[in-house]
Coordinates of C-alpha atoms in Angstrom, one line a residue:
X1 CA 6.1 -13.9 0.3
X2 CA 9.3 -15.4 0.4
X3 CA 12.6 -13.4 0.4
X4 CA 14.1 -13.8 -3.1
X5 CA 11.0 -15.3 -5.2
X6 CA 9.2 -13.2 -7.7
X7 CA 6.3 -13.7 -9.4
X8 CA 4.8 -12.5 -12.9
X9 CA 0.8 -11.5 -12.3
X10 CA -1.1 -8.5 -11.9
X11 CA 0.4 -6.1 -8.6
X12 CA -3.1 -4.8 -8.1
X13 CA -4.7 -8.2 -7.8
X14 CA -1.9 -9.5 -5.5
X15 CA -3.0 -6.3 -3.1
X16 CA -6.8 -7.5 -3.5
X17 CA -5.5 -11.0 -2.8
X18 CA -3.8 -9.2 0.3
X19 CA -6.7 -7.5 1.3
X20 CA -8.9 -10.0 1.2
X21 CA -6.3 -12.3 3.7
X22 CA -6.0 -9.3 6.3
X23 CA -10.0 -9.3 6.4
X24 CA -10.0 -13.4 7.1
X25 CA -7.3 -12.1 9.7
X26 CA -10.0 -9.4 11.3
X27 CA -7.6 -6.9 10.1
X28 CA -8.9 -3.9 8.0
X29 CA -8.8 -5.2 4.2
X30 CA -5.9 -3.5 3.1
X31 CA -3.0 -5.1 1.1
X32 CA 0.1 -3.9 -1.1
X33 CA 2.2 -5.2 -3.5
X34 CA 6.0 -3.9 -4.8
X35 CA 6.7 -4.8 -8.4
X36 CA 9.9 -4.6 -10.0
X37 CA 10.4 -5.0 -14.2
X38 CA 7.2 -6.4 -14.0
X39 CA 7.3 -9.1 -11.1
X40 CA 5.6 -8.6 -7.4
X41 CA 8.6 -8.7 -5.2
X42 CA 6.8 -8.2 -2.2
X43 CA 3.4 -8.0 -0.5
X44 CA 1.7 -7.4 2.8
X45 CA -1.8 -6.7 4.0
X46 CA -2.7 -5.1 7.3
X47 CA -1.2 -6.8 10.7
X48 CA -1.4 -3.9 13.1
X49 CA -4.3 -5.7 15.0
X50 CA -2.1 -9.0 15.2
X51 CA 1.5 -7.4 15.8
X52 CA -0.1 -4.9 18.5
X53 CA 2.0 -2.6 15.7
X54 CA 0.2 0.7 14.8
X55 CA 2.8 0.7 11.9
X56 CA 2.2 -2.2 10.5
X57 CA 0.2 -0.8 7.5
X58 CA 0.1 -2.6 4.6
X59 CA 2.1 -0.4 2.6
X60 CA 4.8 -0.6 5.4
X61 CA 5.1 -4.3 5.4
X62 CA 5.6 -4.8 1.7
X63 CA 7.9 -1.5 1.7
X64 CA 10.2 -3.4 4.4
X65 CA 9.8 -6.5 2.7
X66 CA 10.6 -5.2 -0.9
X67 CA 14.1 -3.2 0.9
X68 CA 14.8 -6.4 2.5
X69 CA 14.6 -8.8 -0.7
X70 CA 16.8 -5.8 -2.6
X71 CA 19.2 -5.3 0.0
X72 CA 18.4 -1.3 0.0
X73 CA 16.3 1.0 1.6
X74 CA 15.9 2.7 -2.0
X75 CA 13.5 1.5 -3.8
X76 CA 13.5 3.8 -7.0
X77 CA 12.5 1.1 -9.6
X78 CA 9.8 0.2 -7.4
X79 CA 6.1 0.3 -8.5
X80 CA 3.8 0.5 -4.8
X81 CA 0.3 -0.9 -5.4
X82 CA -1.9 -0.7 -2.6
X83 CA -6.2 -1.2 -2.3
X84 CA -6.6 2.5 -0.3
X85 CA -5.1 5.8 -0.6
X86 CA -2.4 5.7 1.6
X87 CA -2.1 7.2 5.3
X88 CA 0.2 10.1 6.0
X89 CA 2.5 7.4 7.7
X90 CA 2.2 5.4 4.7
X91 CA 3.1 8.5 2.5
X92 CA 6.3 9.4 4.2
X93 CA 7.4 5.8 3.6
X94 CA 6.2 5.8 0.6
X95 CA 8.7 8.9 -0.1
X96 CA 11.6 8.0 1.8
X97 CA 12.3 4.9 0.0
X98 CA 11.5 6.6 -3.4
X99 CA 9.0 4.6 -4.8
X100 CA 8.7 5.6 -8.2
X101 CA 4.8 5.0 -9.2
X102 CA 2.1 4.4 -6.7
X103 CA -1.7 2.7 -7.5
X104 CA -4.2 2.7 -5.3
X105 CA -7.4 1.8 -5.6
X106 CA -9.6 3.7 -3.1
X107 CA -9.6 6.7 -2.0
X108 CA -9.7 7.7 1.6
X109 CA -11.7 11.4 2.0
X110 CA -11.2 10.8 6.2
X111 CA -7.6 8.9 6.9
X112 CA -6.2 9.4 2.7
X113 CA -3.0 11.5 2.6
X114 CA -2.6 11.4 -0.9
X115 CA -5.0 12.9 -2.7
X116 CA -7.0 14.0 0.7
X117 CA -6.2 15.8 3.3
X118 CA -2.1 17.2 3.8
X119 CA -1.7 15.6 0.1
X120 CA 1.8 14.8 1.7
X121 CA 3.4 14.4 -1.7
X122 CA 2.3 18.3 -2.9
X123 CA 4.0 19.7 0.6
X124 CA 7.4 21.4 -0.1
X125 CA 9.1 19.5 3.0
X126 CA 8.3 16.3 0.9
X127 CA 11.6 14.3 -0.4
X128 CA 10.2 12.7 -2.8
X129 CA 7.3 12.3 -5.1
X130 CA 5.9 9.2 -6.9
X131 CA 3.8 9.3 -9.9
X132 CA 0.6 8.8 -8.9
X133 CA -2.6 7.1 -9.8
X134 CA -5.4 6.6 -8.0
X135 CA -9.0 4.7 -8.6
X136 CA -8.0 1.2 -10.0
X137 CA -10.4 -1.1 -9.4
X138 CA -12.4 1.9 -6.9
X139 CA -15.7 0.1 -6.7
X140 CA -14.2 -3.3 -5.5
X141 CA -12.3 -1.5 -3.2
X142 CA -14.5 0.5 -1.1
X143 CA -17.4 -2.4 -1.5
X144 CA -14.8 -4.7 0.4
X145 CA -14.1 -1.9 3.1
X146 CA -18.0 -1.2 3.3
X147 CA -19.0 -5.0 3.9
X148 CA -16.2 -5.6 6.6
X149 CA -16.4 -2.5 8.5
X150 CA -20.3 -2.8 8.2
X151 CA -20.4 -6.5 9.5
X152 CA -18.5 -4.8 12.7
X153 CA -21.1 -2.8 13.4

């Protein structure tokens, strides 16, 4: 996205639209969007395969990208919407800028940090906590995650 622009249209479909770019890129389908009074002000899908970056989840990207086009690493009026339950990585990010609400669409029983395994955000060393909601659009989720990691196979 370009630094400065915002746009008006559903967060959630912007991270499917992300998703959906990062799979054409032989990345895992993953994308995330930041919203702000309403408007996407940024958005990522995965690029660790293309940046040789093991960090650069989706939900990393568009946090960076979101600090960058507010000029602070807080992001407290921030909305995170991403298309899987975020990774422990993902989750400390995810707390250290304060997002305020995060959406996620699938979740993730192996990798998920969320609502699966350390459930980061219930730990008592955690920060910060988002409000969180998880299984928007599940179905479409996992069935693009199925068909790209099965066509690997």
């Amino acid at each position: 996205m370009i630094a400065g622009a915002a746009e008006a249209t559903d967060p959630m479909s912007v991270a499917f639209a992300e998703a959906r770019a990062a799979a054409a890129r032989d990345e895992a389908p993953i994308g995330a969007a930041v919203a702000r009074d309403g408007l996407v002000i940024a958005r990522a899908g995965n690029r660790t395969r293309e940046r040789t970056d093991p960090t650069a989840h989706a939900e990393i990207l568009a946090i960076r990208e979101a600090a960058a086009a507010l000029g602070s690493e807080r992001l407290v009026a921030c909305d995170l919407y991403v298309t899987l339950e975020p990774c422990a990585m993902c989750a400390g990010a995810i707390s250290h800028a304060r997002v305020r609400r995060l959406y996620y669409a699938a979740p993730d029983p192996k990798g998920g940090a969320v609502d699966h395994g350390p459930r980061f955000f219930g730990q008592p060393t955690c920060h910060h906590a988002p409000e969180v909601y998880g299984g928007l659009r599940e179905s479409e989720a996992a069935a693009m995650l199925r068909a790209f990691f099965a066509a690997k196979r």
